[in-house]
PDB file of C-alpha atoms and ligand atoms in Angstrom:
ATOM      1  CA  UNK A 215      -0.056   0.137   0.093  1.00 34.00           C
ATOM      2  CA  UNK A 216       1.553   3.486  -0.840  1.00 38.00           C
ATOM      3  CA  UNK A 217       0.766   5.742   2.284  1.00 42.00           C
ATOM      4  CA  UNK A 218       0.838   9.235   1.324  1.00 44.00           C
ATOM      5  CA  UNK A 219       1.771  11.614   3.857  1.00 44.00           C
ATOM      6  CA  UNK A 220      -0.266  14.685   2.992  1.00 44.00           C
ATOM      7  CA  UNK A 221       1.886  17.128   5.106  1.00 43.00           C
ATOM      8  CA  UNK A 222       4.598  16.511   2.234  1.00 40.00           C
ATOM      9  CA  UNK A 223       2.426  18.135  -0.318  1.00 42.00           C
ATOM     10  CA  UNK A 224       1.219  20.929   2.130  1.00 44.00           C
ATOM     11  CA  UNK A 225      -2.155  20.496   3.822  1.00 48.00           C
ATOM     12  CA  UNK A 226      -4.871  23.170   3.327  1.00 53.00           C
ATOM     13  CA  UNK A 227      -3.190  23.558   0.037  1.00 65.00           C
ATOM     14  CA  UNK A 228      -5.057  23.188  -3.648  1.00 72.00           C
ATOM     15  CA  UNK A 229      -4.632  19.382  -4.763  1.00 74.00           C
ATOM     16  CA  UNK A 230      -1.956  18.986  -7.604  1.00 84.00           C
ATOM     17  CA  UNK A 231      -4.070  18.102 -10.347  1.00 91.00           C
ATOM     18  CA  UNK A 232      -3.406  17.485 -14.100  1.00 94.00           C
ATOM     19  CA  UNK A 233      -6.252  16.929 -16.642  1.00 95.00           C
ATOM     20  CA  UNK A 234      -6.765  13.897 -18.928  1.00 95.00           C
ATOM     21  CA  UNK A 235      -9.050  13.825 -22.073  1.00 92.00           C
ATOM     22  CA  UNK A 236     -10.072  17.689 -21.389  1.00 91.00           C
ATOM     23  CA  UNK A 237     -12.159  17.467 -18.073  1.00 94.00           C
ATOM     24  CA  UNK A 238     -11.024  14.361 -16.236  1.00 95.00           C
ATOM     25  CA  UNK A 239      -9.196  15.431 -12.874  1.00 96.00           C
ATOM     26  CA  UNK A 240      -6.176  13.139 -12.068  1.00 96.00           C
ATOM     27  CA  UNK A 241      -4.500  13.614  -8.687  1.00 95.00           C
ATOM     28  CA  UNK A 242      -1.064  13.658  -9.214  1.00 93.00           C
ATOM     29  CA  UNK A 243      -0.274  13.638  -5.450  1.00 90.00           C
ATOM     30  CA  UNK A 244      -2.640  10.551  -4.880  1.00 94.00           C
ATOM     31  CA  UNK A 245      -2.296   8.953  -8.359  1.00 94.00           C
ATOM     32  CA  UNK A 246      -5.712   8.055  -8.962  1.00 95.00           C
ATOM     33  CA  UNK A 247      -8.591   9.653 -10.497  1.00 95.00           C
ATOM     34  CA  UNK A 248     -11.302  11.221  -8.913  1.00 96.00           C
ATOM     35  CA  UNK A 249     -14.195   9.086  -9.953  1.00 95.00           C
ATOM     36  CA  UNK A 250     -14.548   6.281 -12.501  1.00 93.00           C
ATOM     37  CA  UNK A 251     -13.525   7.087 -16.030  1.00 92.00           C
ATOM     38  CA  UNK A 252     -16.853   5.423 -17.454  1.00 93.00           C
ATOM     39  CA  UNK A 253     -19.228   7.571 -16.161  1.00 96.00           C
ATOM     40  CA  UNK A 254     -18.562   9.380 -12.602  1.00 97.00           C
ATOM     41  CA  UNK A 255     -22.344  10.440 -12.162  1.00 98.00           C
ATOM     42  CA  UNK A 256     -23.684   7.328 -13.000  1.00 97.00           C
ATOM     43  CA  UNK A 257     -21.236   5.369 -10.838  1.00 97.00           C
ATOM     44  CA  UNK A 258     -22.449   7.853  -8.037  1.00 98.00           C
ATOM     45  CA  UNK A 259     -26.225   6.701  -8.710  1.00 98.00           C
ATOM     46  CA  UNK A 260     -25.115   2.784  -8.305  1.00 98.00           C
ATOM     47  CA  UNK A 261     -22.490   3.079  -5.755  1.00 98.00           C
ATOM     48  CA  UNK A 262     -23.307   5.922  -3.417  1.00 98.00           C
ATOM     49  CA  UNK A 263     -27.200   6.646  -3.736  1.00 98.00           C
ATOM     50  CA  UNK A 264     -28.116   3.363  -4.629  1.00 98.00           C
ATOM     51  CA  UNK A 265     -25.862   1.453  -1.843  1.00 98.00           C
ATOM     52  CA  UNK A 266     -27.591   3.749   0.744  1.00 98.00           C
ATOM     53  CA  UNK A 267     -30.973   2.934   0.038  1.00 98.00           C
ATOM     54  CA  UNK A 268     -31.253   6.132  -1.696  1.00 98.00           C
ATOM     55  CA  UNK A 269     -33.259   8.285  -3.003  1.00 98.00           C
ATOM     56  CA  UNK A 270     -36.186   5.714  -1.010  1.00 98.00           C
ATOM     57  CA  UNK A 271     -34.920   6.708   2.466  1.00 98.00           C
ATOM     58  CA  UNK A 272     -35.860  10.011   2.168  1.00 98.00           C
ATOM     59  CA  UNK A 273     -39.418   9.335   2.214  1.00 97.00           C
ATOM     60  CA  UNK A 274     -40.796  11.173   4.940  1.00 93.00           C
ATOM     61  CA  UNK A 275     -37.836  11.828   6.954  1.00 97.00           C
ATOM     62  CA  UNK A 276     -37.828  15.694   7.986  1.00 98.00           C
ATOM     63  CA  UNK A 277     -34.296  15.864   8.077  1.00 98.00           C
ATOM     64  CA  UNK A 278     -31.523  13.511   6.508  1.00 98.00           C
ATOM     65  CA  UNK A 279     -27.742  14.266   6.869  1.00 98.00           C
ATOM     66  CA  UNK A 280     -25.468  12.520   4.464  1.00 98.00           C
ATOM     67  CA  UNK A 281     -21.633  12.558   5.317  1.00 98.00           C
ATOM     68  CA  UNK A 282     -18.656  12.142   2.603  1.00 98.00           C
ATOM     69  CA  UNK A 283     -15.079  11.495   2.769  1.00 98.00           C
ATOM     70  CA  UNK A 284     -13.538  13.445   0.022  1.00 98.00           C
ATOM     71  CA  UNK A 285     -15.460  16.182  -1.708  1.00 98.00           C
ATOM     72  CA  UNK A 286     -13.473  16.395  -4.615  1.00 97.00           C
ATOM     73  CA  UNK A 287     -15.064  18.128  -7.335  1.00 97.00           C
ATOM     74  CA  UNK A 288     -18.582  18.154  -5.751  1.00 98.00           C
ATOM     75  CA  UNK A 289     -19.978  15.417  -8.309  1.00 98.00           C
ATOM     76  CA  UNK A 290     -21.599  13.277  -5.609  1.00 98.00           C
ATOM     77  CA  UNK A 291     -23.017  16.111  -4.170  1.00 98.00           C
ATOM     78  CA  UNK A 292     -24.355  17.423  -7.421  1.00 98.00           C
ATOM     79  CA  UNK A 293     -25.795  14.439  -8.651  1.00 98.00           C
ATOM     80  CA  UNK A 294     -27.530  14.017  -5.104  1.00 98.00           C
ATOM     81  CA  UNK A 295     -28.718  17.411  -4.989  1.00 98.00           C
ATOM     82  CA  UNK A 296     -30.115  16.982  -8.499  1.00 98.00           C
ATOM     83  CA  UNK A 297     -32.101  13.630  -7.324  1.00 98.00           C
ATOM     84  CA  UNK A 298     -33.159  15.315  -3.955  1.00 98.00           C
ATOM     85  CA  UNK A 299     -34.650  17.837  -5.883  1.00 98.00           C
ATOM     86  CA  UNK A 300     -36.727  15.353  -7.588  1.00 98.00           C
ATOM     87  CA  UNK A 301     -37.639  13.559  -4.991  1.00 97.00           C
ATOM     88  CA  UNK A 302     -38.094  15.664  -1.656  1.00 98.00           C
ATOM     89  CA  UNK A 303     -41.501  16.756  -0.405  1.00 97.00           C
ATOM     90  CA  UNK A 304     -41.973  20.448   1.283  1.00 97.00           C
ATOM     91  CA  UNK A 305     -40.771  20.904   4.453  1.00 97.00           C
ATOM     92  CA  UNK A 306     -38.013  18.032   4.303  1.00 98.00           C
ATOM     93  CA  UNK A 307     -34.485  19.327   4.694  1.00 98.00           C
ATOM     94  CA  UNK A 308     -31.130  17.797   3.373  1.00 98.00           C
ATOM     95  CA  UNK A 309     -27.806  18.403   5.065  1.00 98.00           C
ATOM     96  CA  UNK A 310     -24.870  17.182   3.067  1.00 98.00           C
ATOM     97  CA  UNK A 311     -21.239  17.231   4.945  1.00 98.00           C
ATOM     98  CA  UNK A 312     -18.461  16.671   3.259  1.00 98.00           C
ATOM     99  CA  UNK A 313     -14.932  16.215   4.489  1.00 98.00           C
ATOM    100  CA  UNK A 314     -11.950  17.366   2.238  1.00 96.00           C
ATOM    101  CA  UNK A 315      -8.303  18.032   2.793  1.00 94.00           C
ATOM    102  CA  UNK A 316      -7.476  19.828  -0.543  1.00 93.00           C
ATOM    103  CA  UNK A 317     -10.595  21.803  -1.672  1.00 94.00           C
ATOM    104  CA  UNK A 318     -10.342  22.558  -5.155  1.00 94.00           C
ATOM    105  CA  UNK A 319     -10.797  25.843  -6.680  1.00 94.00           C
ATOM    106  CA  UNK A 320     -13.796  27.239  -8.506  1.00 95.00           C
ATOM    107  CA  UNK A 321     -12.581  26.985 -12.026  1.00 95.00           C
ATOM    108  CA  UNK A 322     -11.446  23.235 -11.284  1.00 95.00           C
ATOM    109  CA  UNK A 323     -14.824  22.282  -9.932  1.00 96.00           C
ATOM    110  CA  UNK A 324     -16.580  23.744 -13.051  1.00 97.00           C
ATOM    111  CA  UNK A 325     -14.203  22.252 -15.667  1.00 96.00           C
ATOM    112  CA  UNK A 326     -14.845  18.900 -14.184  1.00 97.00           C
ATOM    113  CA  UNK A 327     -18.528  19.174 -13.804  1.00 98.00           C
ATOM    114  CA  UNK A 328     -19.179  20.552 -17.195  1.00 97.00           C
ATOM    115  CA  UNK A 329     -18.725  17.080 -18.652  1.00 97.00           C
ATOM    116  CA  UNK A 330     -22.502  16.560 -17.467  1.00 98.00           C
ATOM    117  CA  UNK A 331     -25.376  18.556 -19.013  1.00 98.00           C
ATOM    118  CA  UNK A 332     -27.700  16.695 -16.803  1.00 98.00           C
ATOM    119  CA  UNK A 333     -26.130  18.611 -13.721  1.00 98.00           C
ATOM    120  CA  UNK A 334     -25.624  22.148 -15.337  1.00 98.00           C
ATOM    121  CA  UNK A 335     -28.166  23.821 -13.130  1.00 98.00           C
ATOM    122  CA  UNK A 336     -26.111  22.666  -9.849  1.00 98.00           C
ATOM    123  CA  UNK A 337     -22.735  22.990 -11.034  1.00 98.00           C
ATOM    124  CA  UNK A 338     -23.679  26.841 -11.754  1.00 98.00           C
ATOM    125  CA  UNK A 339     -25.168  27.306  -8.611  1.00 98.00           C
ATOM    126  CA  UNK A 340     -22.246  25.351  -6.640  1.00 98.00           C
ATOM    127  CA  UNK A 341     -19.611  27.026  -8.524  1.00 98.00           C
ATOM    128  CA  UNK A 342     -20.966  30.779  -8.185  1.00 97.00           C
ATOM    129  CA  UNK A 343     -21.764  29.907  -4.305  1.00 98.00           C
ATOM    130  CA  UNK A 344     -18.085  28.523  -4.060  1.00 97.00           C
ATOM    131  CA  UNK A 345     -15.492  30.846  -1.707  1.00 96.00           C
ATOM    132  CA  UNK A 346     -12.605  31.782  -3.451  1.00 93.00           C
ATOM    133  CA  UNK A 347     -10.504  30.372  -0.914  1.00 91.00           C
ATOM    134  CA  UNK A 348     -11.997  27.709   0.793  1.00 93.00           C
ATOM    135  CA  UNK A 349     -10.966  27.113   4.482  1.00 91.00           C
ATOM    136  CA  UNK A 350     -12.609  26.122   7.887  1.00 94.00           C
ATOM    137  CA  UNK A 351     -16.017  24.870   7.467  1.00 96.00           C
ATOM    138  CA  UNK A 352     -17.511  26.021   4.131  1.00 97.00           C
ATOM    139  CA  UNK A 353     -21.301  26.478   4.612  1.00 97.00           C
ATOM    140  CA  UNK A 354     -23.600  27.065   1.853  1.00 98.00           C
ATOM    141  CA  UNK A 355     -27.685  27.146   1.881  1.00 98.00           C
ATOM    142  CA  UNK A 356     -28.109  26.295  -1.580  1.00 98.00           C
ATOM    143  CA  UNK A 357     -31.940  26.208  -1.720  1.00 98.00           C
ATOM    144  CA  UNK A 358     -34.184  26.178   0.923  1.00 98.00           C
ATOM    145  CA  UNK A 359     -33.892  22.879   1.824  1.00 98.00           C
ATOM    146  CA  UNK A 360     -30.536  21.722   0.857  1.00 98.00           C
ATOM    147  CA  UNK A 361     -27.377  22.627   2.874  1.00 98.00           C
ATOM    148  CA  UNK A 362     -23.891  21.908   1.755  1.00 98.00           C
ATOM    149  CA  UNK A 363     -20.873  21.899   4.648  1.00 98.00           C
ATOM    150  CA  UNK A 364     -17.497  20.897   3.471  1.00 97.00           C
ATOM    151  CA  UNK A 365     -15.114  20.676   6.200  1.00 97.00           C
ATOM    152  CA  UNK A 366     -11.753  21.375   5.302  1.00 95.00           C
ATOM    153  CA  UNK A 367      -9.105  19.310   6.497  1.00 94.00           C
ATOM    154  CA  UNK A 368      -8.096  15.781   7.778  1.00 96.00           C
ATOM    155  CA  UNK A 369     -11.235  13.458   7.688  1.00 97.00           C
ATOM    156  CA  UNK A 370     -10.136  12.114  10.568  1.00 97.00           C
ATOM    157  CA  UNK A 371     -10.042  15.405  12.458  1.00 97.00           C
ATOM    158  CA  UNK A 372     -13.364  16.859  11.010  1.00 97.00           C
ATOM    159  CA  UNK A 373     -15.405  13.808  11.665  1.00 98.00           C
ATOM    160  CA  UNK A 374     -13.966  13.184  15.230  1.00 97.00           C
ATOM    161  CA  UNK A 375     -15.385  16.661  15.981  1.00 96.00           C
ATOM    162  CA  UNK A 376     -18.440  16.715  14.006  1.00 96.00           C
ATOM    163  CA  UNK A 377     -21.400  16.642  16.298  1.00 87.00           C
ATOM    164  CA  UNK A 378     -24.175  15.207  14.403  1.00 79.00           C
ATOM    165  CA  UNK A 379     -25.677  11.589  13.680  1.00 94.00           C
ATOM    166  CA  UNK A 380     -25.384  10.807  10.098  1.00 98.00           C
ATOM    167  CA  UNK A 381     -27.732   8.873   8.421  1.00 98.00           C
ATOM    168  CA  UNK A 382     -25.612   7.622   5.133  1.00 98.00           C
ATOM    169  CA  UNK A 383     -22.122   7.845   4.250  1.00 98.00           C
ATOM    170  CA  UNK A 384     -20.625   8.358   0.878  1.00 98.00           C
ATOM    171  CA  UNK A 385     -17.071   7.040   1.321  1.00 98.00           C
ATOM    172  CA  UNK A 386     -14.894   8.161  -1.360  1.00 98.00           C
ATOM    173  CA  UNK A 387     -11.205   8.513  -0.502  1.00 97.00           C
ATOM    174  CA  UNK A 388      -9.426   7.466  -3.625  1.00 96.00           C
ATOM    175  CA  UNK A 389      -8.388   3.521  -4.077  1.00 96.00           C
ATOM    176  CA  UNK A 390      -7.545   2.197  -0.690  1.00 97.00           C
ATOM    177  CA  UNK A 391      -4.308   1.181  -2.167  1.00 96.00           C
ATOM    178  CA  UNK A 392      -3.335   4.750  -2.621  1.00 96.00           C
ATOM    179  CA  UNK A 393      -4.583   6.462   0.238  1.00 97.00           C
ATOM    180  CA  UNK A 394      -4.806   4.153   3.424  1.00 96.00           C
ATOM    181  CA  UNK A 395      -5.675   7.120   5.749  1.00 96.00           C
ATOM    182  CA  UNK A 396      -8.964   7.305   4.367  1.00 98.00           C
ATOM    183  CA  UNK A 397      -9.862   3.686   4.983  1.00 98.00           C
ATOM    184  CA  UNK A 398      -7.937   3.410   8.477  1.00 98.00           C
ATOM    185  CA  UNK A 399      -9.605   1.384  11.223  1.00 98.00           C
ATOM    186  CA  UNK A 400      -9.651   4.936  13.662  1.00 98.00           C
ATOM    187  CA  UNK A 401     -11.597   6.629  11.122  1.00 98.00           C
ATOM    188  CA  UNK A 402     -13.763   3.769  10.150  1.00 98.00           C
ATOM    189  CA  UNK A 403     -14.558   3.867  14.216  1.00 98.00           C
ATOM    190  CA  UNK A 404     -15.291   7.480  14.090  1.00 98.00           C
ATOM    191  CA  UNK A 405     -17.709   7.172  10.827  1.00 98.00           C
ATOM    192  CA  UNK A 406     -19.420   4.553  12.445  1.00 98.00           C
ATOM    193  CA  UNK A 407     -19.588   6.017  16.383  1.00 98.00           C
ATOM    194  CA  UNK A 408     -21.248   9.007  14.391  1.00 98.00           C
ATOM    195  CA  UNK A 409     -23.964   7.155  12.472  1.00 98.00           C
ATOM    196  CA  UNK A 410     -27.406   6.892  13.507  1.00 97.00           C
ATOM    197  CA  UNK A 411     -28.573   3.426  14.592  1.00 97.00           C
ATOM    198  CA  UNK A 412     -30.167   1.988  11.162  1.00 97.00           C
ATOM    199  CA  UNK A 413     -27.649   4.508   9.252  1.00 98.00           C
ATOM    200  CA  UNK A 414     -25.615   3.176   6.310  1.00 98.00           C
ATOM    201  CA  UNK A 415     -22.576   3.666   4.289  1.00 98.00           C
ATOM    202  CA  UNK A 416     -21.340   2.450   0.660  1.00 98.00           C
ATOM    203  CA  UNK A 417     -18.228   2.774  -1.208  1.00 98.00           C
ATOM    204  CA  UNK A 418     -16.931   1.323  -4.518  1.00 97.00           C
ATOM    205  CA  UNK A 419     -14.326  -0.050  -2.512  1.00 97.00           C
ATOM    206  CA  UNK A 420     -13.762  -3.811  -1.811  1.00 96.00           C
ATOM    207  CA  UNK A 421     -10.709  -4.341  -0.453  1.00 97.00           C
ATOM    208  CA  UNK A 422     -10.147  -7.188   2.312  1.00 97.00           C
ATOM    209  CA  UNK A 423      -8.823  -4.258   4.796  1.00 98.00           C
ATOM    210  CA  UNK A 424     -11.451  -1.804   4.186  1.00 98.00           C
ATOM    211  CA  UNK A 425     -14.015  -4.462   4.926  1.00 98.00           C
ATOM    212  CA  UNK A 426     -12.503  -5.876   7.905  1.00 98.00           C
ATOM    213  CA  UNK A 427     -11.992  -2.077   9.302  1.00 98.00           C
ATOM    214  CA  UNK A 428     -15.905  -1.242   8.806  1.00 98.00           C
ATOM    215  CA  UNK A 429     -16.814  -4.871  10.388  1.00 98.00           C
ATOM    216  CA  UNK A 430     -14.452  -3.858  13.340  1.00 98.00           C
ATOM    217  CA  UNK A 431     -15.833  -0.440  13.665  1.00 98.00           C
ATOM    218  CA  UNK A 432     -19.441  -2.113  14.012  1.00 98.00           C
ATOM    219  CA  UNK A 433     -21.155  -2.048  10.380  1.00 98.00           C
ATOM    220  CA  UNK A 434     -22.930  -5.051   9.133  1.00 98.00           C
ATOM    221  CA  UNK A 435     -21.400  -5.624   5.611  1.00 98.00           C
ATOM    222  CA  UNK A 436     -23.144  -6.422   2.444  1.00 97.00           C
ATOM    223  CA  UNK A 437     -21.248  -6.962  -0.902  1.00 97.00           C
ATOM    224  CA  UNK A 438     -22.925  -5.699  -4.033  1.00 97.00           C
ATOM    225  CA  UNK A 439     -22.007  -6.000  -7.642  1.00 97.00           C
ATOM    226  CA  UNK A 440     -19.917  -2.793  -8.391  1.00 97.00           C
ATOM    227  CA  UNK A 441     -20.393  -0.328 -11.155  1.00 97.00           C
ATOM    228  CA  UNK A 442     -19.143  -0.937 -14.802  1.00 93.00           C
ATOM    229  CA  UNK A 443     -17.926  -4.440 -14.580  1.00 87.00           C
ATOM    230  CA  UNK A 444     -16.187  -3.973 -10.964  1.00 92.00           C
ATOM    231  CA  UNK A 445     -17.081  -7.229  -9.596  1.00 94.00           C
ATOM    232  CA  UNK A 446     -17.919  -6.168  -6.219  1.00 97.00           C
ATOM    233  CA  UNK A 447     -18.417  -2.817  -3.844  1.00 98.00           C
ATOM    234  CA  UNK A 448     -19.448  -2.358  -0.031  1.00 98.00           C
ATOM    235  CA  UNK A 449     -22.383  -1.219   1.574  1.00 98.00           C
ATOM    236  CA  UNK A 450     -23.958  -1.883   5.167  1.00 98.00           C
ATOM    237  CA  UNK A 451     -25.811  -0.537   8.112  1.00 98.00           C
ATOM    238  CA  UNK A 452     -25.221   0.209  11.597  1.00 98.00           C
ATOM    239  CA  UNK A 453     -27.324  -2.460  13.596  1.00 97.00           C
ATOM    240  CA  UNK A 454     -30.031  -0.566  15.584  1.00 93.00           C
TER     241      UNK A 454
HETATM  242  C1  SAM B 666     -12.092  10.457  -5.051  1.00 90.28           C
HETATM  243  S1  SAM B 666     -11.577  11.673  -4.486  1.00 90.28           S
HETATM  244  C2  SAM B 666     -13.545  11.976  -4.345  1.00 90.28           C
HETATM  245  C3  SAM B 666     -14.252  12.586  -5.384  1.00 90.28           C
HETATM  246  C4  SAM B 666     -15.359  13.466  -4.878  1.00 90.28           C
HETATM  247  N1  SAM B 666     -16.448  12.600  -4.181  1.00 90.28           N
HETATM  248  C5  SAM B 666     -16.287  13.592  -6.037  1.00 90.28           C
HETATM  249  O1  SAM B 666     -17.782  13.826  -5.875  1.00 90.28           O
HETATM  250  O2  SAM B 666     -15.637  14.429  -6.765  1.00 90.28           O
HETATM  251  C6  SAM B 666     -11.136  11.642  -2.644  1.00 90.28           C
HETATM  252  C7  SAM B 666     -10.691  13.065  -2.509  1.00 90.28           C
HETATM  253  O3  SAM B 666     -10.499  12.949  -1.019  1.00 90.28           O
HETATM  254  C8  SAM B 666      -9.722  13.579  -0.185  1.00 90.28           C
HETATM  255  N2  SAM B 666      -8.813  13.075   0.619  1.00 90.28           N
HETATM  256  C9  SAM B 666      -7.546  12.230   0.537  1.00 90.28           C
HETATM  257  N3  SAM B 666      -6.882  12.241   1.679  1.00 90.28           N
HETATM  258  C10 SAM B 666      -7.853  13.190   2.577  1.00 90.28           C
HETATM  259  C11 SAM B 666      -7.823  12.973   3.987  1.00 90.28           C
HETATM  260  N4  SAM B 666      -6.819  12.638   4.547  1.00 90.28           N
HETATM  261  N5  SAM B 666      -8.643  13.815   4.713  1.00 90.28           N
HETATM  262  C12 SAM B 666      -9.925  14.240   3.689  1.00 90.28           C
HETATM  263  N6  SAM B 666      -9.688  14.183   2.157  1.00 90.28           N
HETATM  264  C13 SAM B 666      -9.083  13.615   1.719  1.00 90.28           C
HETATM  265  C14 SAM B 666      -8.861  14.473  -1.745  1.00 90.28           C
HETATM  266  O4  SAM B 666      -8.326  15.451  -1.778  1.00 90.28           O
HETATM  267  C15 SAM B 666     -10.113  14.182  -2.922  1.00 90.28           C
HETATM  268  O5  SAM B 666     -10.550  15.251  -3.007  1.00 90.28           O
END
């Protein structure tokens, strides 16, 4: 496993990026793409939304809190927000809280998300609300029923300080072989502690050590078919 020491590339600084095929960001620090090369938006629906039983679990919930490890381009948020707007009822509220070490710049978010016309509205709203220098907790009320918070810094610090009880988690911290920190037992335990009983997680990852860390943390684990030919992905529930 390659362990990146984020301090070597400067925590809080923009993530070193290069662009492949025009609009596909690639992290040169972690040696990985931000989402699958087939279609990151459809991957989000298969892995993170369906893996957490969404949108169905939004039904009749006055407030729903999603946590995400790794905000990246905001693709998962944008697709989730799009789905939320299609599904929600009056009076319901979604809070999406993401933990990100290297927040991207507005132009980078805009460039990556412009790949998908389906999320044009969300991309434009996110890019125009996004601060010039994201730091601390970026909190954006994007509409009357949707709040985005991006907690800048190491996920392990942000999650340990989060007061809230999360209903669902998107675990999206690059491939486990490239970024062990985002899949450590310590972080998985914090994630489970901050999850409401009956709450869930989903991830494209299927590595044995990730499954063991999530099980040790207290989740019941289910293996499902992965996206775009990937044999497996993991999702699971915190027992009631
Ligand atoms: C696969 S990308 C996330 C993609 C993202 N969800 C999207 O919709 O574009 C992984 C993200 O995790 C962030 N990251 C890596 N290590 C981290 C750490 N220790 N704490 C917080 N964020 C981290 C990276 O900067 C990167 O943005």
